[in-house]
Short mmCIF file of C-alpha atoms and ligand atoms in Angstrom, two decimals:
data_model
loop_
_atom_site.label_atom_id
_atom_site.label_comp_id
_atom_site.label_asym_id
_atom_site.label_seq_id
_atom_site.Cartn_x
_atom_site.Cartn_y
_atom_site.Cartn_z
CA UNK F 1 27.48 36.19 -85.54
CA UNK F 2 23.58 34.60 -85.07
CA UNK F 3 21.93 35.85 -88.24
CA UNK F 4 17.79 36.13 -88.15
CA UNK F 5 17.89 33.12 -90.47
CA UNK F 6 20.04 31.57 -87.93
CA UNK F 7 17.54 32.35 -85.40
CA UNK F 8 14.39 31.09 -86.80
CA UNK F 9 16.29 28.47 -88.11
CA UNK F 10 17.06 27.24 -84.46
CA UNK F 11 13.66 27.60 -83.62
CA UNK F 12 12.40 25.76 -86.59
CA UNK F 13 14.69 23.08 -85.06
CA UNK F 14 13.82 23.22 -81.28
CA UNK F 15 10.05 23.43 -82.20
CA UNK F 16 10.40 19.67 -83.75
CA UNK F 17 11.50 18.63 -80.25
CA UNK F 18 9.06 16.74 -78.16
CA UNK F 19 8.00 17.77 -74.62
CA UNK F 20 9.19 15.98 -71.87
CA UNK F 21 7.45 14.87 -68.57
CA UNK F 22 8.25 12.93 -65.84
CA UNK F 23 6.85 11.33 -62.79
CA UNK F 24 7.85 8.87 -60.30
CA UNK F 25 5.79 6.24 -61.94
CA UNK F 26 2.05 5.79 -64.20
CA UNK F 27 0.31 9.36 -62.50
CA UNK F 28 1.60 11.51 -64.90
CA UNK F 29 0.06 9.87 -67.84
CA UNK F 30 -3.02 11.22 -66.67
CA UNK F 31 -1.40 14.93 -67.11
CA UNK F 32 -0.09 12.82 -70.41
CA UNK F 33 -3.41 12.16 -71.72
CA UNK F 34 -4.98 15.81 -71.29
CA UNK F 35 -2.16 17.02 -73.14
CA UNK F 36 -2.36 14.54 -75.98
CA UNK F 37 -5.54 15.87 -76.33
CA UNK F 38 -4.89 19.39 -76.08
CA UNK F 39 -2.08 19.05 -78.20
CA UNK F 40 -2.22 16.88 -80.70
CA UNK F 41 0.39 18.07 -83.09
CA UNK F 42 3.15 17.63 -80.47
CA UNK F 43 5.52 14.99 -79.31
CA UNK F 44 6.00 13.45 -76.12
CA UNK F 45 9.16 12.07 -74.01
CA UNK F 46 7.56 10.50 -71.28
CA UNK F 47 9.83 9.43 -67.64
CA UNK F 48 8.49 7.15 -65.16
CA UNK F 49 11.03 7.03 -62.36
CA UNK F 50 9.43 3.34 -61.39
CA UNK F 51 12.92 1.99 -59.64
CA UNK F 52 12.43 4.91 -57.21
CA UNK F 53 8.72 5.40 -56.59
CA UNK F 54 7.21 6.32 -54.39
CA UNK F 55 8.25 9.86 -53.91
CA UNK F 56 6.00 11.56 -51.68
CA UNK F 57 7.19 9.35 -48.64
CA UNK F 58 10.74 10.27 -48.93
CA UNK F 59 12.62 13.37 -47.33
CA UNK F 60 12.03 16.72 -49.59
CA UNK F 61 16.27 16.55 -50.52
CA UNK F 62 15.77 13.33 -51.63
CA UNK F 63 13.03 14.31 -54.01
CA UNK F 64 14.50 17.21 -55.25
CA UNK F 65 17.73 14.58 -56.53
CA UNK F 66 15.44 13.19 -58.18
CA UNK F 67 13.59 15.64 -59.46
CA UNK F 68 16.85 16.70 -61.11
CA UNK F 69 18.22 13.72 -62.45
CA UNK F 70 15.10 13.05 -64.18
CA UNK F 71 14.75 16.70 -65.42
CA UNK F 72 18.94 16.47 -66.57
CA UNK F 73 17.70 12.59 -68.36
CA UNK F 74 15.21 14.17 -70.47
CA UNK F 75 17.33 17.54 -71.23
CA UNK F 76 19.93 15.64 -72.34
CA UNK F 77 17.28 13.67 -74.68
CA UNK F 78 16.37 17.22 -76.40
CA UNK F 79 13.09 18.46 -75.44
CA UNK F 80 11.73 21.97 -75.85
CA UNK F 81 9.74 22.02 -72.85
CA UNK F 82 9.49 20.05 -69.22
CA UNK F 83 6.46 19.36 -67.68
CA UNK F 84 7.39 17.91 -64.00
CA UNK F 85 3.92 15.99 -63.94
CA UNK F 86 4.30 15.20 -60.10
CA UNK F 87 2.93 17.40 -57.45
CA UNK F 88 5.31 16.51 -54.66
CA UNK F 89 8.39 16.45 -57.12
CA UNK F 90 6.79 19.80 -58.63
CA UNK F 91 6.31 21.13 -54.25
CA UNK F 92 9.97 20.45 -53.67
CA UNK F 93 12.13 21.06 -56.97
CA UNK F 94 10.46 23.35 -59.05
CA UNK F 95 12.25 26.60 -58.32
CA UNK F 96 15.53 24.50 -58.55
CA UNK F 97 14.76 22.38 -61.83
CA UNK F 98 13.59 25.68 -63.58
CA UNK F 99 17.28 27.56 -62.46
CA UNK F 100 19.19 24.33 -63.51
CA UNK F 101 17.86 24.03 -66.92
CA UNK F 102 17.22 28.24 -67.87
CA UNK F 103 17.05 27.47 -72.03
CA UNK F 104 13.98 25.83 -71.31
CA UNK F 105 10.04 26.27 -69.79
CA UNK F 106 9.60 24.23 -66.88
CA UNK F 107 5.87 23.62 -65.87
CA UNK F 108 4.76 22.58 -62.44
CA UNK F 109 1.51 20.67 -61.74
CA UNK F 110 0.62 22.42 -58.44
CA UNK F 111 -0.17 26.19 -59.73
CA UNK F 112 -2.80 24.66 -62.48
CA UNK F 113 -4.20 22.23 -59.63
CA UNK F 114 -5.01 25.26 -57.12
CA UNK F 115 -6.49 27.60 -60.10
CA UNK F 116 -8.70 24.27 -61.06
CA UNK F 117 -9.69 24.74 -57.79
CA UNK F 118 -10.70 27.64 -57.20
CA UNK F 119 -12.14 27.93 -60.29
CA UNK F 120 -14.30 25.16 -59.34
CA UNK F 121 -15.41 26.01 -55.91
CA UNK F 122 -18.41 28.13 -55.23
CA UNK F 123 -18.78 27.71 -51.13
CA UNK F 124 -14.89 28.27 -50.47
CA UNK F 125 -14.08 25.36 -48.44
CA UNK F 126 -11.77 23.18 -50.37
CA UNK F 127 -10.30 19.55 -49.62
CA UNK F 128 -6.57 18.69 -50.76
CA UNK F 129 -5.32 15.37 -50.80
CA UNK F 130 -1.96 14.46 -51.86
CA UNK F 131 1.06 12.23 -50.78
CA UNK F 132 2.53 13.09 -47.77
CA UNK F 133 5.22 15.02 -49.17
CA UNK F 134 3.36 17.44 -50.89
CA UNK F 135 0.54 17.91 -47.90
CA UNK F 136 4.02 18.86 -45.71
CA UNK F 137 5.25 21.52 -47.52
CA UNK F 138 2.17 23.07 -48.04
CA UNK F 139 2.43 24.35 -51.27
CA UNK F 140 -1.41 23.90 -52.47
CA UNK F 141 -2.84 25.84 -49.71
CA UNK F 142 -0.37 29.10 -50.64
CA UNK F 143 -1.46 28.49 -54.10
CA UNK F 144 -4.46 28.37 -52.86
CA UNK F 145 -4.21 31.38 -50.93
CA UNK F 146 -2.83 33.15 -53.29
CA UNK F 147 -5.74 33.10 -55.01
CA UNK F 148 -8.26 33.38 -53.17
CA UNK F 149 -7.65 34.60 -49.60
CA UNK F 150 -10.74 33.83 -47.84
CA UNK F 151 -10.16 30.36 -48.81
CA UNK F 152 -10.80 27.68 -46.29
CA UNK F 153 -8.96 24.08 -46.55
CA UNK F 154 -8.22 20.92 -45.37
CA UNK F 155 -5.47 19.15 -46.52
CA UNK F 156 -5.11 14.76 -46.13
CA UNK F 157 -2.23 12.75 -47.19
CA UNK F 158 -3.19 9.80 -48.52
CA UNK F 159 0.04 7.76 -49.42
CA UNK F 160 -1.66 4.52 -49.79
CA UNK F 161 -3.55 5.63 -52.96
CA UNK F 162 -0.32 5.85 -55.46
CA UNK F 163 0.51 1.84 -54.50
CA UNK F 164 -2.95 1.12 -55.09
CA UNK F 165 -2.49 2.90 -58.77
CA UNK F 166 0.98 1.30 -59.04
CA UNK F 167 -0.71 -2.07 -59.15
CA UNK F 168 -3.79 -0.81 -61.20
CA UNK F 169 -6.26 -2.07 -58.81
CA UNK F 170 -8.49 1.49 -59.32
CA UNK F 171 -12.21 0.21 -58.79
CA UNK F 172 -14.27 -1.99 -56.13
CA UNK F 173 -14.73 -2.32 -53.24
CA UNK F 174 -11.17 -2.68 -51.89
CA UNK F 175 -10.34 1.24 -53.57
CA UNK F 176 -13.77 2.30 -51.87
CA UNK F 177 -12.40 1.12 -48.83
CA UNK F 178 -9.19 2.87 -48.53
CA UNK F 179 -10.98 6.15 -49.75
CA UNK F 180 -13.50 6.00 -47.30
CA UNK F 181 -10.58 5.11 -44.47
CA UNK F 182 -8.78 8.35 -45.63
CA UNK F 183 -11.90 10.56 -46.85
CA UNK F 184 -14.77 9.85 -44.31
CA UNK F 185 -12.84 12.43 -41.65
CA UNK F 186 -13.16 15.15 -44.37
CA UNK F 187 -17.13 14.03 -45.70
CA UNK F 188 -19.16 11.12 -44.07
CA UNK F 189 -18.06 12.12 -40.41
CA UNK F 190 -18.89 15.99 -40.24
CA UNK F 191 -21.77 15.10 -42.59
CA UNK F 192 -23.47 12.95 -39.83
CA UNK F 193 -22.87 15.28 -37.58
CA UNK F 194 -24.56 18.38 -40.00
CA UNK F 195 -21.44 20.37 -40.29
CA UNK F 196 -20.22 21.54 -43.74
CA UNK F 197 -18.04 19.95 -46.34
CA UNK F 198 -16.16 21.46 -48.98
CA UNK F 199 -17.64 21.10 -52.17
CA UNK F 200 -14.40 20.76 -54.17
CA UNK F 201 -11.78 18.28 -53.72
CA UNK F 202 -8.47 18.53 -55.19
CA UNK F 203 -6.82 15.06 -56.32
CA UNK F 204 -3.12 16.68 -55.96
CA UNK F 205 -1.50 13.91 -56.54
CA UNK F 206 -1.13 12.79 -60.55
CA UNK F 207 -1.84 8.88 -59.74
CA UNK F 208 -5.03 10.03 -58.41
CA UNK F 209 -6.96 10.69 -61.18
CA UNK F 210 -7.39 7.29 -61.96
CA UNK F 211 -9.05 6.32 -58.44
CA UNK F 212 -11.44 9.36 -59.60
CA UNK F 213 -14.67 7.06 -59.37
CA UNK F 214 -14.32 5.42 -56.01
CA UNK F 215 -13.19 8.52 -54.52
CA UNK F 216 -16.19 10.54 -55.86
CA UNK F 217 -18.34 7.56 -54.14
CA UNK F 218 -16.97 8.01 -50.73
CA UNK F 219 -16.99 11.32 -51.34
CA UNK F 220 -20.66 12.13 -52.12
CA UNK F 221 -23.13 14.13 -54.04
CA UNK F 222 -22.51 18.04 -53.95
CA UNK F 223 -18.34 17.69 -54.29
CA UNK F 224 -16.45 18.40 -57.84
CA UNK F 225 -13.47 16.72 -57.99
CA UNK F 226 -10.83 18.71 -59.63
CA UNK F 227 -7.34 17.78 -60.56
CA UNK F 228 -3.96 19.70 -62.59
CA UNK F 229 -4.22 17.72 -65.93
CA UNK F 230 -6.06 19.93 -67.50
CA UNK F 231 -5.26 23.39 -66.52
CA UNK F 232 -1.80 22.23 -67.10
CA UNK F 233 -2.13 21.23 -70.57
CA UNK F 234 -3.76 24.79 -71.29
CA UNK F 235 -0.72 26.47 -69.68
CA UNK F 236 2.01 24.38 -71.92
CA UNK F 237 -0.56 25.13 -74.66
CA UNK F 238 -0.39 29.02 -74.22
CA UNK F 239 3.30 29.33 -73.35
CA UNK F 240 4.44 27.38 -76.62
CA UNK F 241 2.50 29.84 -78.41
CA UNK F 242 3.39 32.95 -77.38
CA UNK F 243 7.21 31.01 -77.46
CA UNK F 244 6.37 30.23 -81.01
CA UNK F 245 7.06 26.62 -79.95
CA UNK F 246 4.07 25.38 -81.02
CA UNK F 247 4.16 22.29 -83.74
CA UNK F 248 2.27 22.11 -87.12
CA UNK F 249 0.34 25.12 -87.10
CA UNK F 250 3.12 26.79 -89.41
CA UNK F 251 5.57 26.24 -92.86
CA UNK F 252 6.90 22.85 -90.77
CA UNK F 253 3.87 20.44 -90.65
CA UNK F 254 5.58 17.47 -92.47
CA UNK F 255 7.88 17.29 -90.04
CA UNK F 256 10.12 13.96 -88.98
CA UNK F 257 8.45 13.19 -86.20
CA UNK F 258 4.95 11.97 -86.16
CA UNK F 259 2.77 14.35 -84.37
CA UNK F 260 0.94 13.17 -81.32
CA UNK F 261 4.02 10.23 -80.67
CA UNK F 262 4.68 9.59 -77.40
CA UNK F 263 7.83 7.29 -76.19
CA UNK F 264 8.45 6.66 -72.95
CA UNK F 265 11.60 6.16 -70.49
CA UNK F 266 11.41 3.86 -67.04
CA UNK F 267 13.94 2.96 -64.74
CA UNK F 268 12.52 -0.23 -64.22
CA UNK F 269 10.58 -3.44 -65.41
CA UNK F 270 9.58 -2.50 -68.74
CA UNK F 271 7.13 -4.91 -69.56
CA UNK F 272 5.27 -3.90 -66.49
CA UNK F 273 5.69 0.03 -67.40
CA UNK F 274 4.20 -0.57 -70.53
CA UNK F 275 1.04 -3.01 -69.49
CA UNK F 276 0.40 0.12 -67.37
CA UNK F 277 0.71 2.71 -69.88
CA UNK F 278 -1.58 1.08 -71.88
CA UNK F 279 -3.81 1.27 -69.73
CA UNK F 280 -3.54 4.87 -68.16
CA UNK F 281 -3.43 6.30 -71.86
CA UNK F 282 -5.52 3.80 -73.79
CA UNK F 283 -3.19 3.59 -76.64
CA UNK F 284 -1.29 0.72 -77.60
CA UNK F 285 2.55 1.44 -76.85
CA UNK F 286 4.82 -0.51 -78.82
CA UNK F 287 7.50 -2.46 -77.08
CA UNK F 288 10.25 -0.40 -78.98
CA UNK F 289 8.89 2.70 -77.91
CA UNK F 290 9.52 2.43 -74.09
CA UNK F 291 13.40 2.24 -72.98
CA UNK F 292 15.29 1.39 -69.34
CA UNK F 293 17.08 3.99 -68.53
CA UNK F 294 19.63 5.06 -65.50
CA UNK F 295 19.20 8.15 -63.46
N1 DGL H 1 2.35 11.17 -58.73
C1 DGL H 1 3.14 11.87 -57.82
C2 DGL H 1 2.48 13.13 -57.29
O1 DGL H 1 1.81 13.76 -57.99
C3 DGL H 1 3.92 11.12 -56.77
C4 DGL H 1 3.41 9.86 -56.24
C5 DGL H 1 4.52 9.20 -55.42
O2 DGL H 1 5.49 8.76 -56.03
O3 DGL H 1 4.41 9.20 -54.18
O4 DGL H 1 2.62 13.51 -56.17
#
């Protein structure tokens, strides 16, 4: 028999667990950072699936594998929420990583990215870009849609951008040139010619974020760029409230963990993995904080 003591004990318990994201490399530290700040009595288990990055190139069964064994890694870890902090993992596996693992939330990145959007757009006419992956299946324009019907979008994959990211090069002229290769279609070209552009982008792709200032160069005055991070760190906010998952606001601040600690898993080159966190988060990660790992 579960008594109510039993109960709340168990949640006393699970709320102590960190939350768990993962990504196929650095990008989601930028969904990472919003919710450090959003939630700064939490925990974090970080994944960066670095052995197997890219994912938004490969085949959408591939990615949903993936998706799953990185989802089953941090599970097994004990988390009390996921946060699958890559749009194209979160456009193919969502729906299956939330019925695999049914004890626990799962967040996607791609339902906070469209309602950033059209939050943020006043003419209508919105830009996506993504990896490939993610522009194929489509998902952001039916989230999109979905919320505002009269919507009108163009969606570019820009693969190139998460290598770029990968190897930190994220300002100068060489960035500015592989934004303007991919964006000038969407904003210099029907500029010159007089014809609208949208005035909101959407960086759906996590690693984007941190190309944010040469791709607002290229793509000009007038356009807000948008991306999930924040939107998403409001939704994980609200849901471990009304879950009563939420740390230190009750009798348990004191608890084992410290709040606001974040370690990190990688399936590859550590050293590497961390140089790069460091970077994307701005905090110094401690060498015995990030772990290789097997999917
Ligand atoms: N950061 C991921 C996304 O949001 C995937 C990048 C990649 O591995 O291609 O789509």
């Amino acid at each position: 028999m579960i008594t109510t003591q039993g109960i709340s004990s168990s949640l006393s318990a699970q709320r102590e667990l960190p939350i768990g994201l993962f990504d196929s490399g650095v990008g989601g530290m930028t969904v990472l950072r919003a919710m450090r700040e959003q939630l700064p009595n939490e925990s974090f288990l970080y994944l960066g699936d670095t052995a197997r990055m890219p994912y938004g190139t490969k085949g959408v069964d591939t990615v949903k594998r993936y998706a799953m064994e990185a989802a089953a890694k941090l599970v097994e870890r004990g988390i009390k929420l996921l946060v699958i902090a890559c749009n194209t993992a979160t456009a193919a596996a969502l729906p299956d990583v939330q019925a695999a693992f049914p004890h626990i939330d799962v967040v996607g990145v791609v339902e906070p990215g469209a309602e950033a959007a059209c939050r943020a757009t006043k003419s209508g006419y919105i830009a996506v870009i993504a990896t490939s992956g993610t522009i194929r299946g489509r998902a952001y324009e039916r989230a999109i849609l979905r919320r505002m019907p009269e919507a009108r979008i163009s969606a570019l994959a820009c693969p190139l951008f998460v290598s770029m990211v990968e190897d930190g090069l994220l300002e100068g002229p060489l960035a500015e040139a592989l934004a303007a290769r991919y964006l000038d279609q969407i904003f210099h070209d029907p500029r010159e010619q007089g014809l609208e552009v949208p005035d909101t982008l959407v960086l759906a792709c996590t690693h984007f974020p941190l190309l944010r200032n040469a791709i607002a160069h290229v793509a000009g005055e007038g356009v807000t760029l948008v991306d999930s991070a924040g939107f998403t760190a409001r939704d994980v906010r609200n849901l471990l409230q009304e879950k009563h998952l939420a740390r230190g606001a009750g009798p348990d601040v004191g608890m084992p963990l410290c709040p606001g600690s974040v370690r990190f898993l990688t399936t590859d080159d550590v050293p590497r993995f961390t140089r790069m966190g460091e970077l994307f988060l701005g905090i110094p990660i401690a060498p015995c904080t990030v772990e290789l790992v097997t999917l």
